[in-house]
XYZ file of C-alpha atoms in Angstrom:
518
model
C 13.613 15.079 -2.418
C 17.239 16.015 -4.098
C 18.935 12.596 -5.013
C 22.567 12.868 -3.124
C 25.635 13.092 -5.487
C 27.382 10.604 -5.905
C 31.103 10.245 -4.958
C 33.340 11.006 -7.716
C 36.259 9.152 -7.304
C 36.051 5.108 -7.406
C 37.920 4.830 -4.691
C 35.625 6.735 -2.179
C 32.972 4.704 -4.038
C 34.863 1.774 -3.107
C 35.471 3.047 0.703
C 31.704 3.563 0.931
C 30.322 0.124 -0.327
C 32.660 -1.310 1.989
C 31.629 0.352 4.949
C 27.946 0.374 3.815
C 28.100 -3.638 2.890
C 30.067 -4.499 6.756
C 27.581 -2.446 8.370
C 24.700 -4.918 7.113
C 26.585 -7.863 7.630
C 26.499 -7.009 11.336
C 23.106 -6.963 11.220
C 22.862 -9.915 8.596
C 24.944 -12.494 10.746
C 22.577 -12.478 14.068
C 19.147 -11.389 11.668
C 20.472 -14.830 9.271
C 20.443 -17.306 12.504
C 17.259 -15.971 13.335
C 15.376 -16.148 10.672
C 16.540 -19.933 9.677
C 14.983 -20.782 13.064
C 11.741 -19.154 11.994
C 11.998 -20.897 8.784
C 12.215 -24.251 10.467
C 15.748 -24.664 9.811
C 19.199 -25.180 11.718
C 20.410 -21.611 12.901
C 23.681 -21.676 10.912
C 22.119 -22.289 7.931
C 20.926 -18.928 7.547
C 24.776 -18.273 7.408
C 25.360 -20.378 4.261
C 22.119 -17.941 2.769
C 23.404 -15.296 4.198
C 26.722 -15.726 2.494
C 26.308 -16.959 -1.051
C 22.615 -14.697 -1.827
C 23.984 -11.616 -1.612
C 27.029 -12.257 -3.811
C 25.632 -13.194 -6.748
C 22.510 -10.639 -6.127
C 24.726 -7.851 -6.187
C 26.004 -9.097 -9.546
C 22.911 -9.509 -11.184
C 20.690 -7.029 -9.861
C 19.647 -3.324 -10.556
C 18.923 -1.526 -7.283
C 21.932 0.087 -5.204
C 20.614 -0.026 -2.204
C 18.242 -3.830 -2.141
C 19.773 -6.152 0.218
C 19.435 -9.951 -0.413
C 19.037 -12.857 2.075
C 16.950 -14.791 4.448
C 13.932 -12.403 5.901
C 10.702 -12.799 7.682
C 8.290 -13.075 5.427
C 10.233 -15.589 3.027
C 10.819 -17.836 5.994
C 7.612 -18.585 7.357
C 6.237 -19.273 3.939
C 9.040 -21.862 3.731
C 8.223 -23.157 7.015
C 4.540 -23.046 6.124
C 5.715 -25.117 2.698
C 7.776 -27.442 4.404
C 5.910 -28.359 8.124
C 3.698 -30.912 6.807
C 6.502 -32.784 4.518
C 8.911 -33.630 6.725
C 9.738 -32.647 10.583
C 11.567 -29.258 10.865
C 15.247 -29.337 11.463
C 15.957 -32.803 10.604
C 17.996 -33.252 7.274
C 14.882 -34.187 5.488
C 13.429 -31.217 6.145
C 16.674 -29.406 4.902
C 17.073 -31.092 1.773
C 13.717 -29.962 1.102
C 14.537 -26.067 1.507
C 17.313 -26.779 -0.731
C 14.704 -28.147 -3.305
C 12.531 -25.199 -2.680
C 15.186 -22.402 -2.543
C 16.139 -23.701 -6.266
C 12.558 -24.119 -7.681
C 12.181 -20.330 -6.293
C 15.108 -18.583 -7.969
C 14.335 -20.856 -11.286
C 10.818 -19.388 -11.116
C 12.551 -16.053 -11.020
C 15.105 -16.252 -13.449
C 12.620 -17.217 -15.975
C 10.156 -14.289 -15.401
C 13.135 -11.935 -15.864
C 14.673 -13.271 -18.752
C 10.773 -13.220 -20.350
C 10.759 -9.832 -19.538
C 7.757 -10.506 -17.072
C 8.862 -8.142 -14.076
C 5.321 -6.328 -14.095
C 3.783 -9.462 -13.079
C 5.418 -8.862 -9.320
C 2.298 -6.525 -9.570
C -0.401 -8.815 -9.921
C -1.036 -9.141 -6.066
C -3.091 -6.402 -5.245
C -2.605 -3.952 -2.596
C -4.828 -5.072 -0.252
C -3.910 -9.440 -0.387
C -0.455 -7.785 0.170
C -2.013 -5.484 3.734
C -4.419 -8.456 5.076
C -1.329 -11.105 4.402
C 1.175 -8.899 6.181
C -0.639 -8.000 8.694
C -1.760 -11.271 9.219
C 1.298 -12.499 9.280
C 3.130 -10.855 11.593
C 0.895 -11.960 14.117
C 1.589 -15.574 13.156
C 5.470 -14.773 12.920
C 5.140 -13.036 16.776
C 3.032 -15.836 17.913
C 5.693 -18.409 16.772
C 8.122 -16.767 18.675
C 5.682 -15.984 22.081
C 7.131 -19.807 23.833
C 10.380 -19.040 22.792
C 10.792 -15.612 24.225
C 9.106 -16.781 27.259
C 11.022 -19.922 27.676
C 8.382 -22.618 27.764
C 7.475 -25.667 25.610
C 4.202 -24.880 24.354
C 1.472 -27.567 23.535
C -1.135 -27.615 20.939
C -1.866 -27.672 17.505
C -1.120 -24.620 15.077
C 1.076 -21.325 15.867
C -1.862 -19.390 17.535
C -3.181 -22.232 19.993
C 0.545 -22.375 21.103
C 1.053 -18.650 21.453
C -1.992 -18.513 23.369
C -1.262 -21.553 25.627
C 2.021 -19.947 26.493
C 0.160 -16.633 27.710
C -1.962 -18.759 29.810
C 0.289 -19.694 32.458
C 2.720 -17.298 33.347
C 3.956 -19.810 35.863
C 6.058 -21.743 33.648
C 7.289 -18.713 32.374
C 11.387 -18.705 32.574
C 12.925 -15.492 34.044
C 15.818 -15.520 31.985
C 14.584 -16.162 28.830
C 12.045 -13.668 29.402
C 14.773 -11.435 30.184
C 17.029 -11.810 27.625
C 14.072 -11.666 24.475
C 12.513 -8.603 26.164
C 16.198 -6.842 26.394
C 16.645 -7.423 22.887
C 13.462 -5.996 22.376
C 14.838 -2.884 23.930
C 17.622 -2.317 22.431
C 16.596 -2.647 19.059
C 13.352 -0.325 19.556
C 15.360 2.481 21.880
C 18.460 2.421 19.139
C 16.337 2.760 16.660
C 15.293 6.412 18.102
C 18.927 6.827 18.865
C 19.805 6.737 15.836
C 19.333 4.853 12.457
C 22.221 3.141 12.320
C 22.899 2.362 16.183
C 23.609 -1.340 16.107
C 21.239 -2.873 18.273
C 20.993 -6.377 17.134
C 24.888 -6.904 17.393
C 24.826 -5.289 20.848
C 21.994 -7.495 22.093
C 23.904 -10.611 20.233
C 27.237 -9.501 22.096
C 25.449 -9.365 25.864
C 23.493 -12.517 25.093
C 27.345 -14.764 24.213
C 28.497 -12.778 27.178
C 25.935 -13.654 29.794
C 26.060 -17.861 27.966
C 29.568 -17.891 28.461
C 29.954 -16.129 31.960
C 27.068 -17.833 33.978
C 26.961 -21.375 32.006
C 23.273 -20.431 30.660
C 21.461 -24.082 30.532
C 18.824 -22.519 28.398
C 18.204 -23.513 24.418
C 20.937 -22.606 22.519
C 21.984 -22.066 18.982
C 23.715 -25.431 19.658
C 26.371 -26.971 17.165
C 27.451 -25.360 14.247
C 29.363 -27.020 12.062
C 33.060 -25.740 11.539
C 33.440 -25.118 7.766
C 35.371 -22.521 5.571
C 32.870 -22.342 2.832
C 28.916 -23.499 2.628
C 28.376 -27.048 1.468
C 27.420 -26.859 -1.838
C 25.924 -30.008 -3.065
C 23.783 -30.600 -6.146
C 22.373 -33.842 -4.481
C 19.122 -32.624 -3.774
C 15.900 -34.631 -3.140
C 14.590 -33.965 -6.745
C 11.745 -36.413 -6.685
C 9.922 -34.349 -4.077
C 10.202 -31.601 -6.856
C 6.619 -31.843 -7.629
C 4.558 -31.057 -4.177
C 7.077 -27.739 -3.710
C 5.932 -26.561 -6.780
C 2.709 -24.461 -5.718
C 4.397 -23.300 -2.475
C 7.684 -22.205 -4.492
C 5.834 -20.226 -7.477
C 3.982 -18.497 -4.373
C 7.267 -17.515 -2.589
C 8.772 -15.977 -5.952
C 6.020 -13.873 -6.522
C 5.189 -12.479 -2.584
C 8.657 -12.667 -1.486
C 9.378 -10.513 -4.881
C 6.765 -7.949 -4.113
C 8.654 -7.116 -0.673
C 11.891 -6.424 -3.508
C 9.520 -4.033 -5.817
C 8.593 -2.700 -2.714
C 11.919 -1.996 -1.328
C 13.419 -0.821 -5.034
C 10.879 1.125 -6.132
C 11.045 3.092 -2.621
C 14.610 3.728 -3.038
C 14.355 4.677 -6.931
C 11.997 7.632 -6.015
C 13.688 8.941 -2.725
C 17.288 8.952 -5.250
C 15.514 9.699 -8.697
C 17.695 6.404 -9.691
C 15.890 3.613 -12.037
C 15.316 0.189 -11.276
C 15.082 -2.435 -13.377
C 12.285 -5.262 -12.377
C 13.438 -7.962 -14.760
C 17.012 -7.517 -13.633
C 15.784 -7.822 -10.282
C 14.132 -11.125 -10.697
C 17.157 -12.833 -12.573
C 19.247 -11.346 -9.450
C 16.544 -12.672 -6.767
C 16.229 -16.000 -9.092
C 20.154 -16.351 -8.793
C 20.662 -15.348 -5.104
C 18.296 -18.530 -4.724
C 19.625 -20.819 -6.625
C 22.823 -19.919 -4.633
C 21.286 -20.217 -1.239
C 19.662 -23.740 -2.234
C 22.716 -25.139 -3.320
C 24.447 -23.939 -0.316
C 22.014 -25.618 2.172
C 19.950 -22.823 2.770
C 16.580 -21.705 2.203
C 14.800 -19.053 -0.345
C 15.851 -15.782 0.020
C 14.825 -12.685 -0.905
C 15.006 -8.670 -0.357
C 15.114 -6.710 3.390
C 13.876 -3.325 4.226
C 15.650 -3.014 7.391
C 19.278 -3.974 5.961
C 18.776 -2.064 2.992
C 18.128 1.294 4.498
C 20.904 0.193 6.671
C 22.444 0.021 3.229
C 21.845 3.057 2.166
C 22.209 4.840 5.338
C 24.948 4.142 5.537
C 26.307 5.419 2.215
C 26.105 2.712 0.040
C 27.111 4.103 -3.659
C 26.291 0.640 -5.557
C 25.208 -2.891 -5.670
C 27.923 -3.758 -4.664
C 28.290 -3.086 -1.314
C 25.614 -6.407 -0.979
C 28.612 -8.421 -2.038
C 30.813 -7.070 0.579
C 28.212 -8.008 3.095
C 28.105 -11.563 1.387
C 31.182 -11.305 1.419
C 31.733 -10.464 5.357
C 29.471 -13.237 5.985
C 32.129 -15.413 4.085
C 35.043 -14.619 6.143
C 32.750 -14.689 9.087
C 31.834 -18.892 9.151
C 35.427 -20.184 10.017
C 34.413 -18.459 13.308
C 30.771 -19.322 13.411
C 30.777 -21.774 16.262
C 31.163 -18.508 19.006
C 27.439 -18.248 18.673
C 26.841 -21.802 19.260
C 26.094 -20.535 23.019
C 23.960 -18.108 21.806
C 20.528 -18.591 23.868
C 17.441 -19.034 21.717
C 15.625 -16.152 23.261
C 17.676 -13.804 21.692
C 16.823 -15.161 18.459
C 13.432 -14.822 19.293
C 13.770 -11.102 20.465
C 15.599 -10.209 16.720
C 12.403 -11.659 14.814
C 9.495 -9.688 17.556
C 11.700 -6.387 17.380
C 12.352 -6.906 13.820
C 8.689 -7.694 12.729
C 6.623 -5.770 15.184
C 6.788 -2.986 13.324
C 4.281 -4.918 10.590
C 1.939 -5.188 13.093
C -0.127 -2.017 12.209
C -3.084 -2.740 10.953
C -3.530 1.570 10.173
C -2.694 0.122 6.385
C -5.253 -2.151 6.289
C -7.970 -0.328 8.324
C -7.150 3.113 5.602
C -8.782 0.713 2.945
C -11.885 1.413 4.529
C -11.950 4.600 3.314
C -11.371 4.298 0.172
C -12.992 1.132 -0.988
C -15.230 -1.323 0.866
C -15.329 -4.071 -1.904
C -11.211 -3.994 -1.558
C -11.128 -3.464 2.410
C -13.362 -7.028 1.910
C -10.346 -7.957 -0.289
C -7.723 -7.176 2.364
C -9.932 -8.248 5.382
C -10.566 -11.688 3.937
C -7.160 -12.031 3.040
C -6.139 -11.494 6.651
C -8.330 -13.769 8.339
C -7.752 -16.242 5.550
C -4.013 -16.234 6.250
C -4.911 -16.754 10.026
C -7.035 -19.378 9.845
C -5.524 -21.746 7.361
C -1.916 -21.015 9.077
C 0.014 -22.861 8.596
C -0.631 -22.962 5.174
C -0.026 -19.331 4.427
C 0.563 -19.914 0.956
C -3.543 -21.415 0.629
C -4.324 -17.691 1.844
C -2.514 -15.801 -0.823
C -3.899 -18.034 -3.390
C -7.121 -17.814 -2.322
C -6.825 -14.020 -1.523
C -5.799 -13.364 -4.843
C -9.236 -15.145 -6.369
C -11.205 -13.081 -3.741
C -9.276 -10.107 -5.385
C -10.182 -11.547 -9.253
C -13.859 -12.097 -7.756
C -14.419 -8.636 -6.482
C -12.619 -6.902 -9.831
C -15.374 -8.803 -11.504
C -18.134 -7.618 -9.418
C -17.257 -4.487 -9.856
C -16.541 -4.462 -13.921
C -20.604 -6.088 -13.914
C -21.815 -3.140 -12.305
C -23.326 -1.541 -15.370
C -25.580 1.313 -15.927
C -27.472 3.110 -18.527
C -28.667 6.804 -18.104
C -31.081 8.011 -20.872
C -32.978 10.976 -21.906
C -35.088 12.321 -24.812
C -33.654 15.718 -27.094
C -36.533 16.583 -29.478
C -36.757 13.222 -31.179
C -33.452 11.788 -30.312
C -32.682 9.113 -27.730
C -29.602 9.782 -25.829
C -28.059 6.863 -23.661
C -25.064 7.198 -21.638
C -23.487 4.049 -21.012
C -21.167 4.271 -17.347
C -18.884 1.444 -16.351
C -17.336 -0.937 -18.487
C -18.435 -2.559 -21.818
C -17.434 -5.875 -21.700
C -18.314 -9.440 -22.573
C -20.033 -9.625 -19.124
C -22.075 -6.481 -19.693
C -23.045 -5.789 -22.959
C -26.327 -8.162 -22.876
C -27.557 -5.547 -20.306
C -26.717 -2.468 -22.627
C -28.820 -3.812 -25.528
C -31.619 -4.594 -22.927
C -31.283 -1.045 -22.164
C -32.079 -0.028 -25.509
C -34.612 -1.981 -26.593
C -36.169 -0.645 -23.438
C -35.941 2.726 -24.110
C -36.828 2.561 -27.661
C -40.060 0.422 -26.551
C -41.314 3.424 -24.307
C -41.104 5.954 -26.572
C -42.159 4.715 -30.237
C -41.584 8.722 -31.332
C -37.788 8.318 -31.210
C -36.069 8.711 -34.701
C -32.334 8.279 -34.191
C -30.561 7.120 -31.242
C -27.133 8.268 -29.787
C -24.920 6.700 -28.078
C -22.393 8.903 -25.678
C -19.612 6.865 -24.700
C -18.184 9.535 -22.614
C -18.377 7.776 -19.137
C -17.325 4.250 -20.339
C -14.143 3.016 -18.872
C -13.552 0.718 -21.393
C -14.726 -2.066 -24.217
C -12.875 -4.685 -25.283
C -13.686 -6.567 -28.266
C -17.036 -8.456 -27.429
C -18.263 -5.457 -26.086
C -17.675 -3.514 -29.362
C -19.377 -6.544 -31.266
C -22.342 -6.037 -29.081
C -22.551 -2.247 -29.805
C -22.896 -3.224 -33.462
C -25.833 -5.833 -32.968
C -27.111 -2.246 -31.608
C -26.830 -0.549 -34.476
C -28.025 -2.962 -36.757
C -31.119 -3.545 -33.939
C -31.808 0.248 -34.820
C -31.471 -0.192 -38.218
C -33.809 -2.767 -38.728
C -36.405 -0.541 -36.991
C -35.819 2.415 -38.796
C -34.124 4.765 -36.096
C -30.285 5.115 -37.355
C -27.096 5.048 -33.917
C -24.415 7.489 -33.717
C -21.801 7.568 -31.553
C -20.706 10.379 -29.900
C -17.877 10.922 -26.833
C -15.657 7.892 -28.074
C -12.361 8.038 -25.696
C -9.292 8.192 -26.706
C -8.528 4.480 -25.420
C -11.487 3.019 -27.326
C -11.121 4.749 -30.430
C -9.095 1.970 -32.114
C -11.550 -0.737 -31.605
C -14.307 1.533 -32.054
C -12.644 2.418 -35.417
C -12.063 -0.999 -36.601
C -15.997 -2.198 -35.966
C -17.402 0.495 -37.104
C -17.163 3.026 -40.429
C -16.449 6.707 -39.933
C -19.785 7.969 -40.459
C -21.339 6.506 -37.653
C -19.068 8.742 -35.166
C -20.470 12.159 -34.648
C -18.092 15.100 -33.072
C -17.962 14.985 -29.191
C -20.188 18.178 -27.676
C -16.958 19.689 -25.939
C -15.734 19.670 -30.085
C -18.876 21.189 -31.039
C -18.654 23.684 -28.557
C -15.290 24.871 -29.513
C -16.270 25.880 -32.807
């Protein structure tokens, strides 16, 4: 794909953030509400993230096109944190997504600053599939009773959802209405055209019906009037401690949704990306959102190829949207008679689109020790919600688990040339399996007492770390003390520097495809 030119003159640069950053902040504003409800929190105090985040992202970060603040998967692993501390809503529980927000984006700022950006990496593909997937049936299911207008009884997300379903008799008409409509709009806009506005439109008919008819439904309710966020430093700092865990797993999952989203956009414009910068911006845009009474934060696909749709030239068209978001809060309280169920709509039409399980299913294919990976993830993530963060954790040692299964499978192929023993070690030398390559060998040299040298093609071996070239020199001195001398033949390139430092020179023989050429 060509990357675009860029516009030459900083003034059309200018012109072009600014339309590109108000464009997301129409989506932002409604999308921020939401998501603070699915988080646990007030509604308007997605604004104060909303606001601050994607200032001080734009400043620090790398990618033109990432945009910063509140999204789905971020907020139900801070609802997930936060459900069994303290009761959602109340200003317990909102000094305690203050706490978190801030242990997130100090998490992040020092992984940049140690250069440790790769780490976003460490979760594998298929933790990231089953836990996405998986969760955006728990996100939908939260918001089942809400688009359907009911109080739903029972215990966990799923037992609600399901109660919900059960009795379409309580079911209210108008909320029902109003969630599905939103629904529509955003999914038929969305084939209108990329950048067709359908969350402000549904927002817009939602305050318009409220106002007109006196809707007696839930409601955004109160928002506060302010001019700025509340930025307060007096945070509940002695709860520090149990947020720890839940806040080290938000900086690294929420930050593999922003190497997702970067790296995307870095290839489609042949434009670089900087991870490290990217976690000091994320860990900033955090700290910001904390401080502000908000929640963590962290990078959205939707807004940002809004963003760049819309012909975002820089960064810093995120700190016009910020920035938009700003201006916007004097005015906030219009959407106080916002009814819930449009809320509700935003997050199903927003995250419905996760719920393909295609991704996960294509594992299959490919790999049926990962697919286990991905598949235990998934139901992992489901059954413990909602303790979603428990899942990743324990997704991620199903992950380790499996990598070592399959670094112990080990094999040895041998054959007899005239009076030589050939083995052909194939997987991985390592601490784990080099007591089973010097079985091997003994083995072989017991069976066939004629053998006078052995050697030993390392052609097929994906790699040896250090034990593993300690155990291939037991096996040479093994042969040595029984009279048959080891050569080595087929080191690769990656193992030659061990290889090299364990062993003299005249122990490595030329590689056949060497021999061959002359």
């Amino acid at each position: 794909m060509r990357s675009e030119p860029p516009l030459k003159t900083p003034k059309r640069r200018w012109l072009a953030d600014g339309i590109a950053g108000f464009s997301v902040a129409l989506v932002l504003i409604p999308q921020s509400l939401a998501y603070a409800d699915l988080a646990g929190m007030p509604p308007h105090t997605g604004l104060y993230a909303a606001a601050l985040a994607p200032l001080l992202a734009a400043y620090f970060g790398s990618s033109p096109y990432l945009q910063t603040g509140p999204g789905a998967l971020t907020s139900l692993l801070t609802f997930a944190a936060l459900t069994t501390l303290a009761v959602p809503a109340s200003a317990e529980y909102v000094a305690l997504a203050a706490v978190l927000a801030v242990i997130v984006g100090v998490l992040r700022i020092i992984i940049g600053a140690l250069k440790g950006g790769p780490v976003s990496y460490l979760m594998s593909e298929p933790v990231l599939r089953g836990f996405t997937t998986a969760a955006a049936i728990l996100i939908l299911s939260s918001q089942l009773p809400k688009a359907l207008g009911v109080q739903a009884s029972g215990e966990g997300v799923l037992n609600r959802a399901a109660n919900a379903l059960s009795d379409p008799s309580t079911w209210e008409t108008t909320s029902l209405v109003l969630a599905g409509g939103t629904i529509a709009i955003m999914r038929i806009g969305r084939r209108l055209h990329p950048l067709f506005p359908g969350v402000l439109i549904a927002v817009a008919a939602g305050l318009a019906y409220s106002m007109t008819t006196g809707y007696a439904g839930p409601r955004v309710g109160d928002i506060p009037a302010m001019l700025v966020p509340p930025i307060s430093f007096d945070l509940p700092w002695s709860r520090l401690p149990e947020l720890l865990i839940p806040g080290g797993i938000i900086a690294l999952v929420g930050f593999a949704e922003v190497a997702s989203i970067s790296q995307v956009f870095a290839e489609q414009k042949r434009q670089p990306w900087d991870p490290n910068r990217e976690f000091v911006g994320q860990g900033v845009a955090n700290l910001a959102a904390g401080f502000a009474g908000g929640f963590p934060v962290g990078g959205s696909f939707s807004r940002s190829a809004v963003n760049k749709m819309s012909g975002a030239q820089s960064r810093w068209s995120g700190a016009v949207a910020g920035a938009t978001v700003l201006l916007f809060l004097p005015f906030a309280r219009i959407l106080e008679a916002l009814p819930l169920a449009i809320l509700g709509g935003i997050i199903i039409g927003a995250v419905i689109k996760l719920l393909n399980p295609r991704p996960l299913l294509g594992i299959v294919r490919h790999s049926k020790p990962q697919a286990f990976v991905g598949f235990s993830t998934f139901v992992l993530t489901l059954w413990l919600a909602p303790h979603v963060e428990g899942a990743v954790l324990l997704g991620i040692a199903v992950a380790l688990a499996v990598h070592i299964w399959r670094e112990q499978q080990f094999g040895v192929e041998a054959r007899i040339e005239d009076t030589t023993l050939i083995l052909v070690p194939q997987g991985v030398i390592w601490f784990g399996s080099a007591p089973m390559f010097r079985q091997s060998m003994v083995k072989e040299l017991a069976a066939d007492p004629s053998t006078q040298r052995v050697v030993i093609d390392l052609s097929h071996v994906g790699r040896i770390d250090f034990t593993g070239a300690l155990a291939l020199r037991d096996v040479v001195e093994s042969g040595r003390s029984v009279g048959r001398p080891v050569l080595f033949d087929g080191v690769p390139p990656h193992a030659r520097r061990i290889i090299g430092r364990v062993f003299p020179a005249e122990l490595l023989t030329k590689s056949r495809a060497s021999q061959e050429s002359e």
